[in-house]
Coordinates of C-alpha atoms in Angstrom, one line a residue:
M1 CA 80.9 73.8 132.0
R2 CA 82.9 76.4 131.6
F3 CA 80.8 80.4 132.3
Y4 CA 80.5 81.3 128.6
T5 CA 78.7 77.9 128.3
H6 CA 76.6 79.0 131.5
I7 CA 75.8 82.7 130.0
A8 CA 74.9 81.2 126.8
A9 CA 72.2 79.4 128.6
A10 CA 70.5 81.8 130.4
I11 CA 70.2 83.4 127.4
I12 CA 68.2 81.4 125.8
F13 CA 66.3 80.0 128.8
Y14 CA 65.4 83.7 129.7
V15 CA 64.3 84.7 126.0
I16 CA 62.1 81.9 125.6
T17 CA 60.7 81.6 129.3
F18 CA 59.7 85.8 129.1
R19 CA 58.2 85.1 125.3
F20 CA 56.5 82.3 126.4
L21 CA 55.1 83.8 129.8
G22 CA 54.3 87.0 127.5
L23 CA 56.9 89.1 129.4
H24 CA 58.8 92.1 128.5
L25 CA 62.2 91.7 128.2
S26 CA 64.9 93.7 129.5
L27 CA 68.6 94.1 130.3
T28 CA 68.3 94.1 133.9
L29 CA 66.6 91.1 134.0
A30 CA 68.8 89.3 131.5
G31 CA 71.6 90.2 133.5
V32 CA 70.0 88.8 136.8
S33 CA 69.3 85.3 134.8
L34 CA 73.0 85.7 133.8
I35 CA 74.3 86.3 137.2
A36 CA 72.3 83.4 138.3
S37 CA 73.5 81.1 135.9
L38 CA 77.1 81.6 137.4
L39 CA 76.0 81.0 141.1
P40 CA 75.6 77.4 141.6
D41 CA 79.2 77.2 141.0
I42 CA 80.1 79.2 144.3
D43 CA 80.8 75.9 145.6
T44 CA 83.8 75.5 143.7
P45 CA 86.9 78.3 145.0
R46 CA 88.4 78.2 141.5
S47 CA 84.6 79.6 139.9
I48 CA 84.1 83.1 139.0
S49 CA 81.0 82.8 141.7
G50 CA 83.9 81.0 144.3
R51 CA 86.7 83.9 143.6
M52 CA 83.8 86.6 144.3
F53 CA 82.7 85.1 147.8
H54 CA 85.9 82.9 148.6
P55 CA 85.7 82.1 152.3
L56 CA 81.8 81.0 151.4
S57 CA 82.7 78.9 148.6
S58 CA 85.5 76.9 150.4
I59 CA 83.3 76.2 153.2
L60 CA 80.7 74.9 150.9
K61 CA 83.3 72.8 148.8
A62 CA 84.4 71.1 152.1
V63 CA 81.1 70.7 153.7
F64 CA 78.9 69.5 150.3
G65 CA 81.4 69.0 147.6
H66 CA 81.0 70.3 144.3
R67 CA 77.9 69.8 142.0
G68 CA 76.0 68.7 145.5
I69 CA 73.6 71.0 147.4
T70 CA 74.0 74.5 145.1
H71 CA 73.2 72.0 142.3
S72 CA 69.9 70.6 143.7
I73 CA 66.4 71.5 143.5
L74 CA 66.4 72.2 147.1
S75 CA 68.7 75.5 146.8
L76 CA 67.0 76.5 143.4
F77 CA 63.6 76.4 144.9
L78 CA 64.8 78.1 148.6
L79 CA 66.8 80.8 146.8
T80 CA 64.0 81.8 144.1
A81 CA 61.5 81.8 147.0
L82 CA 63.5 83.6 149.5
L83 CA 63.7 86.0 146.3
F84 CA 60.0 86.2 145.2
K85 CA 59.4 87.0 149.0
Y86 CA 61.4 90.2 148.9
S87 CA 61.3 91.4 145.0
D88 CA 58.7 91.3 142.0
I89 CA 57.4 87.9 140.2
Q90 CA 59.7 89.1 137.0
F91 CA 62.6 89.2 139.1
S92 CA 62.2 85.7 140.5
I93 CA 61.2 84.4 137.0
S94 CA 64.9 85.9 136.0
F95 CA 66.8 84.3 138.2
F96 CA 65.0 81.3 138.2
T97 CA 65.9 80.8 134.5
G98 CA 69.6 81.6 135.2
Y99 CA 70.2 79.2 138.0
S100 CA 67.9 76.4 136.4
S101 CA 69.9 76.8 133.1
H102 CA 72.9 76.0 134.6
I103 CA 71.7 72.6 136.6
I104 CA 70.4 71.9 133.3
L105 CA 73.6 72.3 131.9
D106 CA 75.7 70.3 134.0
M107 CA 73.0 67.3 133.8
L108 CA 74.4 67.3 130.0
G109 CA 77.9 66.8 131.7
G110 CA 79.0 65.1 134.7
G111 CA 75.8 65.3 135.7
V112 CA 74.1 66.4 139.5
R113 CA 73.0 65.7 142.9
L114 CA 69.6 67.5 141.8
L115 CA 67.7 65.6 144.6
Y116 CA 70.3 66.6 147.3
P117 CA 70.8 64.8 150.3
Y118 CA 70.4 62.1 148.1
R119 CA 73.5 61.2 146.7
K120 CA 72.4 59.4 143.5
K121 CA 74.0 62.2 140.6
Y122 CA 71.8 62.7 137.3
R123 CA 72.4 63.2 133.9
L124 CA 70.2 63.9 131.0
T125 CA 72.3 61.9 128.6
G126 CA 74.2 58.8 128.3
K127 CA 76.8 61.0 126.0
R128 CA 78.8 63.7 128.4
I129 CA 80.0 67.2 126.9
K130 CA 83.7 66.5 127.6
K131 CA 85.6 69.6 127.9
G132 CA 87.1 69.6 124.2
E133 CA 83.5 69.8 122.9
E134 CA 82.3 72.5 125.3
P135 CA 83.6 75.6 123.0
V136 CA 81.6 74.2 119.6
F137 CA 78.8 73.9 122.6
A138 CA 79.2 77.0 123.8
F139 CA 79.5 78.6 120.4
L140 CA 76.1 76.3 119.2
L141 CA 74.5 78.1 122.1
F142 CA 75.5 81.6 121.4
L143 CA 74.0 81.1 118.0
L144 CA 70.9 79.7 119.2
A145 CA 70.3 82.9 121.7
F146 CA 71.2 85.4 118.9
I147 CA 68.9 83.8 116.6
L148 CA 65.8 83.8 119.0
I149 CA 66.4 87.2 120.5
K150 CA 66.6 88.5 116.5
T151 CA 63.5 86.4 115.3
I152 CA 61.3 86.1 118.6
T153 CA 61.5 89.7 119.9
P154 CA 59.6 92.8 118.9

């Protein structure tokens, strides 16, 4: 999936999660969620996060491949636990919502190795969202995010 699709999904996950938990929405925490939604692709040197951390992204791709360890529950929980130890709960929840939204969206595409190091790829649907369909999908996600923000924020 493209970065803009991951950003749209992160907004939706962030707003729904924070409202469900009765937490106050903030631009800073939304930003944490947005950044976290781009982090799993650090294993791809051409991605936004991969370009920011280029030497690391090349190593991750060579060792683990794309949609390997960085797209797994293992990474999601280890990174969230690490943040929880050194930051507050809302920061950690924001990170979790963004990072998990990326994994879930990629499960609508080619699938992810969710239980890394187990090699099986997990998908949410039988039909894969193709690149040509993705701009429409992203637009619908942004539209849903806008509606959610306007209707469930005080």
